[in-house]
PDB file of C-alpha atoms in Angstrom:
ATOM      1  CA  MET A   1       9.211  -6.200  11.480  1.00  0.00           C
ATOM      2  CA  GLY A   2       9.030  -5.330   8.609  1.00  0.00           C
ATOM      3  CA  GLU A   3       8.715  -2.200   7.225  1.00  0.00           C
ATOM      4  CA  ARG A   4       4.905  -2.374   5.993  1.00  0.00           C
ATOM      5  CA  ASP A   5       4.133  -3.836   9.401  1.00  0.00           C
ATOM      6  CA  ALA A   6       6.492  -0.727  11.066  1.00  0.00           C
ATOM      7  CA  PHE A   7       4.029   1.535   9.141  1.00  0.00           C
ATOM      8  CA  ALA A   8       1.235  -0.222  10.197  1.00  0.00           C
ATOM      9  CA  TYR A   9       1.869  -0.071  13.481  1.00  0.00           C
ATOM     10  CA  TRP A  10       2.764   2.915  13.337  1.00  0.00           C
ATOM     11  CA  ARG A  11      -0.744   4.176  12.091  1.00  0.00           C
ATOM     12  CA  GLU A  12      -2.490   2.787  14.113  1.00  0.00           C
ATOM     13  CA  MET A  13      -0.717   4.450  17.209  1.00  0.00           C
ATOM     14  CA  ILE A  14      -1.628   8.115  15.984  1.00  0.00           C
ATOM     15  CA  CYS A  15      -4.980   7.152  15.571  1.00  0.00           C
ATOM     16  CA  ALA A  16      -4.542   6.221  19.568  1.00  0.00           C
ATOM     17  CA  THR A  17      -2.606   9.745  20.356  1.00  0.00           C
ATOM     18  CA  PHE A  18      -4.422  11.648  17.783  1.00  0.00           C
ATOM     19  CA  VAL A  19      -7.694  11.491  15.378  1.00  0.00           C
ATOM     20  CA  ARG A  20      -8.481   8.513  12.845  1.00  0.00           C
ATOM     21  CA  LEU A  21      -5.750   9.297  10.014  1.00  0.00           C
ATOM     22  CA  ALA A  22      -4.759   7.475   6.980  1.00  0.00           C
ATOM     23  CA  ALA A  23      -1.354   7.988   6.604  1.00  0.00           C
ATOM     24  CA  GLU A  24       1.481   6.773   3.644  1.00  0.00           C
ATOM     25  CA  PRO A  25       4.814   6.872   4.498  1.00  0.00           C
ATOM     26  CA  VAL A  26       7.113   8.267   1.763  1.00  0.00           C
ATOM     27  CA  ASP A  27       9.821   5.881  -0.530  1.00  0.00           C
ATOM     28  CA  GLY A  28      13.242   5.482   1.451  1.00  0.00           C
ATOM     29  CA  PRO A  29      14.743   4.048   4.030  1.00  0.00           C
ATOM     30  CA  ARG A  30      13.217   2.340   6.770  1.00  0.00           C
ATOM     31  CA  PHE A  31      10.519   3.971   8.367  1.00  0.00           C
ATOM     32  CA  SER A  32      10.018   4.165  12.440  1.00  0.00           C
ATOM     33  CA  GLY A  33       8.796   7.337  14.673  1.00  0.00           C
ATOM     34  CA  SER A  34       8.155   7.238  18.643  1.00  0.00           C
ATOM     35  CA  ILE A  35       5.320   9.278  19.800  1.00  0.00           C
ATOM     36  CA  GLU A  36       6.361  11.060  23.225  1.00  0.00           C
ATOM     37  CA  HIS A  37       2.349  11.824  24.410  1.00  0.00           C
ATOM     38  CA  VAL A  38       1.932  13.959  27.904  1.00  0.00           C
ATOM     39  CA  PRO A  39      -1.788  15.408  28.774  1.00  0.00           C
ATOM     40  CA  VAL A  40      -2.565  18.009  30.795  1.00  0.00           C
ATOM     41  CA  GLY A  41      -6.159  18.574  31.869  1.00  0.00           C
ATOM     42  CA  ASP A  42      -7.642  19.516  28.467  1.00  0.00           C
ATOM     43  CA  VAL A  43      -4.234  19.794  26.732  1.00  0.00           C
ATOM     44  CA  GLU A  44      -2.823  17.516  25.488  1.00  0.00           C
ATOM     45  CA  LEU A  45       1.195  16.956  23.691  1.00  0.00           C
ATOM     46  CA  SER A  46       2.010  14.783  21.140  1.00  0.00           C
ATOM     47  CA  THR A  47       6.150  14.975  20.651  1.00  0.00           C
ATOM     48  CA  VAL A  48       6.749  13.584  17.187  1.00  0.00           C
ATOM     49  CA  VAL A  49       9.967  12.317  15.849  1.00  0.00           C
ATOM     50  CA  ALA A  50       9.658  10.159  12.956  1.00  0.00           C
ATOM     51  CA  GLY A  51       9.995   9.459   8.982  1.00  0.00           C
ATOM     52  CA  GLY A  52       8.040  11.356   5.771  1.00  0.00           C
ATOM     53  CA  GLN A  53       4.846  10.831   5.285  1.00  0.00           C
ATOM     54  CA  HIS A  54       1.778  11.734   4.082  1.00  0.00           C
ATOM     55  CA  VAL A  55      -1.208  12.078   7.059  1.00  0.00           C
ATOM     56  CA  ARG A  56      -5.028  12.729   5.611  1.00  0.00           C
ATOM     57  CA  ARG A  57      -8.516  13.228   7.625  1.00  0.00           C
ATOM     58  CA  THR A  58     -11.017  12.062   5.524  1.00  0.00           C
ATOM     59  CA  ARG A  59     -14.487  12.622   5.142  1.00  0.00           C
ATOM     60  CA  GLY A  60     -15.457   9.545   6.219  1.00  0.00           C
ATOM     61  CA  LEU A  61     -13.409   8.890   8.918  1.00  0.00           C
ATOM     62  CA  ILE A  62     -14.642  12.105   9.556  1.00  0.00           C
ATOM     63  CA  SER A  63     -17.952  10.377   9.795  1.00  0.00           C
ATOM     64  CA  ALA A  64     -17.167   7.972  11.696  1.00  0.00           C
ATOM     65  CA  GLY A  65     -16.171   9.603  15.185  1.00  0.00           C
ATOM     66  CA  THR A  66     -16.898  12.241  16.761  1.00  0.00           C
ATOM     67  CA  GLU A  67     -13.644  14.745  17.633  1.00  0.00           C
ATOM     68  CA  GLU A  68     -14.042  17.768  17.846  1.00  0.00           C
ATOM     69  CA  TYR A  69     -10.455  19.435  18.241  1.00  0.00           C
ATOM     70  CA  LEU A  70      -8.245  22.272  17.223  1.00  0.00           C
ATOM     71  CA  LEU A  71      -4.946  21.489  16.907  1.00  0.00           C
ATOM     72  CA  ALA A  72      -1.777  23.333  16.297  1.00  0.00           C
ATOM     73  CA  SER A  73       1.727  22.161  14.886  1.00  0.00           C
ATOM     74  CA  ILE A  74       4.279  23.866  16.697  1.00  0.00           C
ATOM     75  CA  GLN A  75       7.993  22.822  13.634  1.00  0.00           C
ATOM     76  CA  VAL A  76      11.150  21.568  15.942  1.00  0.00           C
ATOM     77  CA  GLU A  77      12.839  20.481  13.046  1.00  0.00           C
ATOM     78  CA  GLY A  78      12.191  19.791   9.184  1.00  0.00           C
ATOM     79  CA  CYS A  79       9.660  21.422   6.905  1.00  0.00           C
ATOM     80  CA  GLY A  80       6.043  20.010   7.104  1.00  0.00           C
ATOM     81  CA  ARG A  81       2.656  21.227   5.286  1.00  0.00           C
ATOM     82  CA  VAL A  82      -0.965  20.653   6.772  1.00  0.00           C
ATOM     83  CA  GLU A  83      -3.486  21.667   4.219  1.00  0.00           C
ATOM     84  CA  GLN A  84      -6.632  22.449   4.987  1.00  0.00           C
ATOM     85  CA  ASP A  85     -10.070  24.605   3.790  1.00  0.00           C
ATOM     86  CA  GLY A  86      -7.821  24.915   0.375  1.00  0.00           C
ATOM     87  CA  ARG A  87      -4.843  26.672   2.178  1.00  0.00           C
ATOM     88  CA  VAL A  88      -1.033  24.973   2.823  1.00  0.00           C
ATOM     89  CA  ALA A  89       1.071  26.692   5.544  1.00  0.00           C
ATOM     90  CA  GLU A  90       4.628  25.810   4.853  1.00  0.00           C
ATOM     91  CA  LEU A  91       5.606  25.269   7.999  1.00  0.00           C
ATOM     92  CA  SER A  92       9.689  25.084   9.191  1.00  0.00           C
ATOM     93  CA  PRO A  93      11.321  25.106  12.494  1.00  0.00           C
ATOM     94  CA  GLY A  94       9.799  27.452  15.379  1.00  0.00           C
ATOM     95  CA  GLU A  95       6.686  27.890  12.334  1.00  0.00           C
ATOM     96  CA  MET A  96       4.033  26.342  13.193  1.00  0.00           C
ATOM     97  CA  ALA A  97      -0.666  25.879  11.629  1.00  0.00           C
ATOM     98  CA  PHE A  98      -3.762  24.830  13.149  1.00  0.00           C
ATOM     99  CA  TYR A  99      -6.587  23.125  11.975  1.00  0.00           C
ATOM    100  CA  ASP A 100      -9.335  20.941  12.761  1.00  0.00           C
ATOM    101  CA  SER A 101      -9.913  18.006  13.239  1.00  0.00           C
ATOM    102  CA  THR A 102     -14.674  18.319  12.554  1.00  0.00           C
ATOM    103  CA  ARG A 103     -12.926  18.915   8.613  1.00  0.00           C
ATOM    104  CA  PRO A 104     -10.897  17.025   5.942  1.00  0.00           C
ATOM    105  CA  TYR A 105      -7.422  17.621   6.001  1.00  0.00           C
ATOM    106  CA  ALA A 106      -3.763  17.067   5.076  1.00  0.00           C
ATOM    107  CA  LEU A 107       0.032  16.991   6.622  1.00  0.00           C
ATOM    108  CA  HIS A 108       2.658  16.401   4.332  1.00  0.00           C
ATOM    109  CA  PHE A 109       5.905  15.851   5.733  1.00  0.00           C
ATOM    110  CA  ASP A 110       8.671  14.312   3.372  1.00  0.00           C
ATOM    111  CA  GLU A 111      11.556  13.541   4.868  1.00  0.00           C
ATOM    112  CA  ALA A 112      11.924  12.710   8.081  1.00  0.00           C
ATOM    113  CA  PHE A 113      11.091  14.802  11.239  1.00  0.00           C
ATOM    114  CA  HIS A 114      10.042  16.482  14.685  1.00  0.00           C
ATOM    115  CA  GLN A 115       6.750  18.438  15.004  1.00  0.00           C
ATOM    116  CA  LEU A 116       5.193  19.611  18.892  1.00  0.00           C
ATOM    117  CA  VAL A 117       1.207  18.921  18.150  1.00  0.00           C
ATOM    118  CA  VAL A 118      -0.887  20.759  20.338  1.00  0.00           C
ATOM    119  CA  GLN A 119      -4.833  19.204  20.872  1.00  0.00           C
ATOM    120  CA  VAL A 120      -7.316  20.810  22.676  1.00  0.00           C
ATOM    121  CA  PRO A 121     -11.031  19.983  22.492  1.00  0.00           C
ATOM    122  CA  GLN A 122     -12.867  22.748  20.807  1.00  0.00           C
ATOM    123  CA  ARG A 123     -15.311  23.387  23.528  1.00  0.00           C
ATOM    124  CA  GLU A 124     -12.713  24.827  26.029  1.00  0.00           C
ATOM    125  CA  LEU A 125     -11.708  27.191  23.504  1.00  0.00           C
ATOM    126  CA  TRP A 126     -12.970  30.362  23.089  1.00  0.00           C
ATOM    127  CA  LEU A 127     -13.984  30.543  19.543  1.00  0.00           C
ATOM    128  CA  ARG A 128     -16.053  28.712  17.740  1.00  0.00           C
ATOM    129  CA  ASP A 129     -15.265  29.394  13.643  1.00  0.00           C
ATOM    130  CA  THR A 130     -12.252  28.210  12.830  1.00  0.00           C
ATOM    131  CA  ARG A 131     -12.766  28.415   9.052  1.00  0.00           C
ATOM    132  CA  GLY A 132     -10.872  31.817   8.675  1.00  0.00           C
ATOM    133  CA  LEU A 133      -7.597  30.687  10.526  1.00  0.00           C
ATOM    134  CA  THR A 134      -6.541  27.423   9.043  1.00  0.00           C
ATOM    135  CA  SER A 135      -3.032  26.524   7.166  1.00  0.00           C
ATOM    136  CA  ARG A 136      -1.935  29.782   7.848  1.00  0.00           C
ATOM    137  CA  THR A 137       1.549  29.947   8.930  1.00  0.00           C
ATOM    138  CA  LEU A 138       2.505  31.421  12.187  1.00  0.00           C
ATOM    139  CA  GLY A 139       6.439  32.619  12.772  1.00  0.00           C
ATOM    140  CA  ALA A 140       8.782  35.661  13.512  1.00  0.00           C
ATOM    141  CA  GLY A 141       7.019  39.210  14.870  1.00  0.00           C
ATOM    142  CA  THR A 142       3.085  36.815  14.675  1.00  0.00           C
ATOM    143  CA  PRO A 143       2.317  36.104  18.272  1.00  0.00           C
ATOM    144  CA  GLY A 144       2.474  32.873  17.294  1.00  0.00           C
ATOM    145  CA  ALA A 145       6.502  32.537  17.836  1.00  0.00           C
ATOM    146  CA  VAL A 146       5.580  33.464  21.516  1.00  0.00           C
ATOM    147  CA  VAL A 147       2.569  30.389  21.281  1.00  0.00           C
ATOM    148  CA  ALA A 148       5.148  27.999  19.672  1.00  0.00           C
ATOM    149  CA  ALA A 149       8.265  28.702  22.137  1.00  0.00           C
ATOM    150  CA  PHE A 150       5.699  28.379  25.739  1.00  0.00           C
ATOM    151  CA  PHE A 151       4.324  25.027  24.286  1.00  0.00           C
ATOM    152  CA  ARG A 152       7.288  23.330  23.616  1.00  0.00           C
ATOM    153  CA  SER A 153       8.590  24.526  27.880  1.00  0.00           C
ATOM    154  CA  LEU A 154       4.961  23.279  29.154  1.00  0.00           C
ATOM    155  CA  SER A 155       5.916  20.322  27.350  1.00  0.00           C
ATOM    156  CA  GLU A 156       9.161  19.506  28.977  1.00  0.00           C
ATOM    157  CA  THR A 157       7.304  20.806  32.044  1.00  0.00           C
ATOM    158  CA  ALA A 158       4.761  18.603  32.199  1.00  0.00           C
ATOM    159  CA  ALA A 159       7.429  15.156  30.571  1.00  0.00           C
ATOM    160  CA  ASN A 160       9.635  15.996  34.261  1.00  0.00           C
ATOM    161  CA  SER A 161       7.161  17.754  36.302  1.00  0.00           C
ATOM    162  CA  SER A 162       5.595  16.145  39.368  1.00  0.00           C
ATOM    163  CA  ASP A 163       2.540  18.434  38.926  1.00  0.00           C
ATOM    164  CA  GLY A 164       2.808  17.286  35.472  1.00  0.00           C
ATOM    165  CA  GLY A 165       2.492  21.442  35.031  1.00  0.00           C
ATOM    166  CA  PHE A 166      -1.577  21.254  35.302  1.00  0.00           C
ATOM    167  CA  GLY A 167      -2.139  25.171  37.002  1.00  0.00           C
ATOM    168  CA  LEU A 168      -0.969  26.356  33.451  1.00  0.00           C
ATOM    169  CA  VAL A 169      -4.051  24.801  31.282  1.00  0.00           C
ATOM    170  CA  PRO A 170      -6.067  27.616  31.822  1.00  0.00           C
ATOM    171  CA  HIS A 171      -3.019  29.857  30.857  1.00  0.00           C
ATOM    172  CA  ALA A 172      -1.667  27.769  27.731  1.00  0.00           C
ATOM    173  CA  ILE A 173      -5.282  27.421  26.272  1.00  0.00           C
ATOM    174  CA  GLY A 174      -5.834  30.915  26.284  1.00  0.00           C
ATOM    175  CA  LEU A 175      -2.403  31.686  24.546  1.00  0.00           C
ATOM    176  CA  LEU A 176      -3.582  28.431  21.904  1.00  0.00           C
ATOM    177  CA  SER A 177      -7.394  30.936  21.976  1.00  0.00           C
ATOM    178  CA  ALA A 178      -4.898  34.240  21.427  1.00  0.00           C
ATOM    179  CA  ALA A 179      -3.298  32.412  18.189  1.00  0.00           C
ATOM    180  CA  ALA A 180      -6.413  31.248  16.724  1.00  0.00           C
ATOM    181  CA  THR A 181      -7.617  34.306  16.831  1.00  0.00           C
ATOM    182  CA  TYR A 182      -4.987  36.162  15.285  1.00  0.00           C
ATOM    183  CA  ALA A 183      -4.001  33.386  12.689  1.00  0.00           C
ATOM    184  CA  GLY A 184      -7.849  34.006  11.303  1.00  0.00           C
ATOM    185  CA  GLY A 185      -7.945  38.164  11.271  1.00  0.00           C
ATOM    186  CA  ALA A 186     -10.164  38.965  13.953  1.00  0.00           C
ATOM    187  CA  PRO A 187     -10.285  40.838  16.802  1.00  0.00           C
ATOM    188  CA  PRO A 188      -8.318  39.499  19.471  1.00  0.00           C
ATOM    189  CA  ALA A 189     -10.860  39.437  22.142  1.00  0.00           C
ATOM    190  CA  ARG A 190      -9.551  40.874  26.404  1.00  0.00           C
ATOM    191  CA  GLU A 191      -8.484  37.738  28.013  1.00  0.00           C
ATOM    192  CA  ALA A 192      -6.881  37.488  24.593  1.00  0.00           C
ATOM    193  CA  VAL A 193      -4.564  39.822  24.153  1.00  0.00           C
ATOM    194  CA  GLU A 194      -3.669  39.158  28.150  1.00  0.00           C
ATOM    195  CA  SER A 195      -2.530  36.482  27.909  1.00  0.00           C
ATOM    196  CA  LEU A 196       0.305  37.280  25.266  1.00  0.00           C
ATOM    197  CA  THR A 197       1.356  40.147  27.090  1.00  0.00           C
ATOM    198  CA  SER A 198       1.650  38.009  30.579  1.00  0.00           C
ATOM    199  CA  GLN A 199       3.124  35.452  27.758  1.00  0.00           C
ATOM    200  CA  ARG A 200       5.628  38.333  26.104  1.00  0.00           C
ATOM    201  CA  VAL A 201       6.510  39.324  29.394  1.00  0.00           C
ATOM    202  CA  LEU A 202       7.677  35.708  30.851  1.00  0.00           C
ATOM    203  CA  ASP A 203       9.748  35.451  28.093  1.00  0.00           C
ATOM    204  CA  PHE A 204      11.800  38.611  28.106  1.00  0.00           C
ATOM    205  CA  LEU A 205      12.382  37.994  32.353  1.00  0.00           C
ATOM    206  CA  ARG A 206      13.867  34.498  31.077  1.00  0.00           C
ATOM    207  CA  ARG A 207      16.376  36.173  28.914  1.00  0.00           C
ATOM    208  CA  ASN A 208      17.310  38.541  30.765  1.00  0.00           C
ATOM    209  CA  LEU A 209      18.287  37.072  34.855  1.00  0.00           C
ATOM    210  CA  SER A 210      21.722  37.543  33.821  1.00  0.00           C
ATOM    211  CA  ASP A 211      21.320  41.743  34.077  1.00  0.00           C
ATOM    212  CA  SER A 212      21.096  42.074  37.275  1.00  0.00           C
ATOM    213  CA  THR A 213      20.373  46.247  36.555  1.00  0.00           C
ATOM    214  CA  LEU A 214      16.251  45.166  35.236  1.00  0.00           C
ATOM    215  CA  ASP A 215      13.763  46.935  37.155  1.00  0.00           C
ATOM    216  CA  ALA A 216      10.049  47.848  35.542  1.00  0.00           C
ATOM    217  CA  ASP A 217      10.906  50.695  33.526  1.00  0.00           C
ATOM    218  CA  ALA A 218      12.966  48.630  31.628  1.00  0.00           C
ATOM    219  CA  VAL A 219      10.791  45.898  31.089  1.00  0.00           C
ATOM    220  CA  ALA A 220       8.180  47.708  30.308  1.00  0.00           C
ATOM    221  CA  LYS A 221      10.103  49.703  27.868  1.00  0.00           C
ATOM    222  CA  ALA A 222      11.134  46.250  25.926  1.00  0.00           C
ATOM    223  CA  CYS A 223       7.279  44.959  25.990  1.00  0.00           C
ATOM    224  CA  ASN A 224       5.369  48.148  25.139  1.00  0.00           C
ATOM    225  CA  VAL A 225       4.017  47.900  28.263  1.00  0.00           C
ATOM    226  CA  SER A 226       2.511  50.988  30.505  1.00  0.00           C
ATOM    227  CA  ARG A 227       4.076  49.957  34.359  1.00  0.00           C
ATOM    228  CA  ARG A 228       0.045  49.155  35.335  1.00  0.00           C
ATOM    229  CA  THR A 229      -0.305  46.709  31.956  1.00  0.00           C
ATOM    230  CA  LEU A 230       3.000  45.764  33.072  1.00  0.00           C
ATOM    231  CA  TYR A 231       1.363  44.584  37.149  1.00  0.00           C
ATOM    232  CA  ARG A 232      -0.936  43.016  35.481  1.00  0.00           C
ATOM    233  CA  ALA A 233       1.374  41.314  33.714  1.00  0.00           C
ATOM    234  CA  LEU A 234       2.108  39.119  36.502  1.00  0.00           C
ATOM    235  CA  ASP A 235      -1.225  38.803  38.161  1.00  0.00           C
ATOM    236  CA  GLY A 236      -0.102  41.615  40.125  1.00  0.00           C
ATOM    237  CA  GLU A 237       3.155  40.360  41.664  1.00  0.00           C
ATOM    238  CA  GLY A 238       6.107  43.192  41.030  1.00  0.00           C
ATOM    239  CA  VAL A 239       8.718  43.081  38.462  1.00  0.00           C
ATOM    240  CA  ALA A 240      11.140  42.661  41.499  1.00  0.00           C
ATOM    241  CA  THR A 241       9.776  40.306  43.130  1.00  0.00           C
ATOM    242  CA  ARG A 242       8.901  37.989  40.374  1.00  0.00           C
ATOM    243  CA  LEU A 243      12.349  38.069  39.389  1.00  0.00           C
ATOM    244  CA  ARG A 244      14.092  37.361  42.905  1.00  0.00           C
ATOM    245  CA  ARG A 245      11.408  34.507  42.608  1.00  0.00           C
ATOM    246  CA  MET A 246      12.681  33.204  39.205  1.00  0.00           C
ATOM    247  CA  ARG A 247      16.523  34.140  39.545  1.00  0.00           C
ATOM    248  CA  VAL A 248      16.764  31.484  42.659  1.00  0.00           C
ATOM    249  CA  GLU A 249      14.855  28.880  40.688  1.00  0.00           C
ATOM    250  CA  ARG A 250      17.342  29.768  38.288  1.00  0.00           C
ATOM    251  CA  ALA A 251      19.797  29.281  40.379  1.00  0.00           C
ATOM    252  CA  ARG A 252      17.854  25.650  42.075  1.00  0.00           C
ATOM    253  CA  GLU A 253      18.863  24.062  38.451  1.00  0.00           C
ATOM    254  CA  LEU A 254      22.601  25.744  38.517  1.00  0.00           C
ATOM    255  CA  LEU A 255      23.144  24.880  41.356  1.00  0.00           C
ATOM    256  CA  ALA A 256      21.993  20.742  41.202  1.00  0.00           C
ATOM    257  CA  ALA A 257      23.384  20.407  37.535  1.00  0.00           C
ATOM    258  CA  ASP A 258      27.328  22.386  37.912  1.00  0.00           C
ATOM    259  CA  ARG A 259      28.077  21.429  41.431  1.00  0.00           C
ATOM    260  CA  ASP A 260      31.545  22.440  40.444  1.00  0.00           C
ATOM    261  CA  ARG A 261      30.636  26.172  39.439  1.00  0.00           C
ATOM    262  CA  PRO A 262      31.495  28.576  42.634  1.00  0.00           C
ATOM    263  CA  VAL A 263      28.337  29.425  44.330  1.00  0.00           C
ATOM    264  CA  GLY A 264      29.240  33.536  43.472  1.00  0.00           C
ATOM    265  CA  ALA A 265      29.264  31.676  39.539  1.00  0.00           C
ATOM    266  CA  VAL A 266      25.828  30.706  39.957  1.00  0.00           C
ATOM    267  CA  ALA A 267      24.891  34.038  41.277  1.00  0.00           C
ATOM    268  CA  SER A 268      26.390  36.315  39.154  1.00  0.00           C
ATOM    269  CA  ALA A 269      24.426  34.165  35.987  1.00  0.00           C
ATOM    270  CA  CYS A 270      21.391  34.044  38.059  1.00  0.00           C
ATOM    271  CA  GLY A 271      20.854  38.053  37.993  1.00  0.00           C
ATOM    272  CA  PHE A 272      21.855  38.824  42.002  1.00  0.00           C
ATOM    273  CA  ALA A 273      24.498  42.063  41.671  1.00  0.00           C
ATOM    274  CA  THR A 274      26.479  40.799  44.869  1.00  0.00           C
ATOM    275  CA  GLU A 275      27.126  37.385  46.284  1.00  0.00           C
ATOM    276  CA  SER A 276      25.247  38.785  49.433  1.00  0.00           C
ATOM    277  CA  GLY A 277      22.197  39.104  48.500  1.00  0.00           C
ATOM    278  CA  PHE A 278      21.780  35.531  46.603  1.00  0.00           C
ATOM    279  CA  TYR A 279      23.047  34.107  49.388  1.00  0.00           C
ATOM    280  CA  ARG A 280      19.589  36.460  51.594  1.00  0.00           C
ATOM    281  CA  ALA A 281      17.506  35.898  48.705  1.00  0.00           C
ATOM    282  CA  PHE A 282      18.419  31.866  48.261  1.00  0.00           C
ATOM    283  CA  ARG A 283      17.647  31.315  51.646  1.00  0.00           C
ATOM    284  CA  ALA A 284      14.462  33.942  52.152  1.00  0.00           C
ATOM    285  CA  ALA A 285      13.166  31.622  49.280  1.00  0.00           C
ATOM    286  CA  THR A 286      14.801  27.322  49.705  1.00  0.00           C
ATOM    287  CA  GLY A 287      14.634  27.979  53.695  1.00  0.00           C
ATOM    288  CA  GLU A 288      18.407  26.699  53.391  1.00  0.00           C
ATOM    289  CA  THR A 289      21.979  28.095  51.661  1.00  0.00           C
ATOM    290  CA  PRO A 290      23.520  27.413  48.646  1.00  0.00           C
ATOM    291  CA  ALA A 291      25.977  24.906  49.873  1.00  0.00           C
ATOM    292  CA  GLU A 292      23.889  22.962  52.541  1.00  0.00           C
ATOM    293  CA  TYR A 293      20.394  23.646  49.053  1.00  0.00           C
ATOM    294  CA  ARG A 294      23.726  22.351  46.310  1.00  0.00           C
ATOM    295  CA  ARG A 295      24.816  19.472  49.176  1.00  0.00           C
ATOM    296  CA  ARG A 296      21.379  18.014  49.335  1.00  0.00           C
ATOM    297  CA  CYS A 297      20.888  17.875  46.083  1.00  0.00           C
ATOM    298  CA  GLY A 298      24.043  16.056  45.809  1.00  0.00           C
ATOM    299  CA  THR A 299      22.564  13.138  48.668  1.00  0.00           C
ATOM    300  CA  ALA A 300      20.638  12.912  47.095  1.00  0.00           C
ATOM    301  CA  GLY A 301      21.319  11.519  44.144  1.00  0.00           C
ATOM    302  CA  GLN A 302      23.924   9.319  45.538  1.00  0.00           C
TER     303      GLN A 302
END
């Protein structure tokens, strides 16, 4: 397939995945690109890895269709630019920006890039007027960083999990709405604040699972919330209970992935203060000992 044909096929692919778009490659080596599209309920997640290109959503293309989506580009590698409503958002890895399919926009990638694109029907969001929130860069120190990390994790979960992450759809839409509200500078709705707080707490717990001294007071202080707010953020589940569940889940991953790691080392890596405590928690949660679980995983993989 020639370079011209390859990009024509790519153009058809991005139109089928997102909305009707015009696109042209950046001058350079032979074009290549891939899209991994994973729908999770009303949330569509698309991992895009491709060569440099310029993409436009024109008035003519808008008038020819009925798509009404809010999209968010989360930069993973390389750099990009989002242009809409008279603004330009410069994206570096870890940053995100919104754009609206009902108005013209442009995406520019001067070199090869890797993005996660989140696409949600506007009817599912908590906000209606998007003109103030498009093409604004959200990065470190903003809710965008929390939301970007969540969606990257959700994308991996949806691609590899049997349930496809459908149970997380309400939370996902809430987080996206919260980030969009922040981008527009509007006072966040109560639901948006709660979604962001919940995700911030869960992110902190995941990063600190190996700390066996972690308790409710330490988590509340680190996340700058009260113990009452912390309890609500965990859906009424105590910190100790949620940590134990997350630690057992992490232990299952380690036991299956690294069969040579001693069980005591797995226990320590997952934040259990003693090996005996790990055995009790693991058996109570799974109905089998760590050794039995590891043996069963090894048998299933043969």
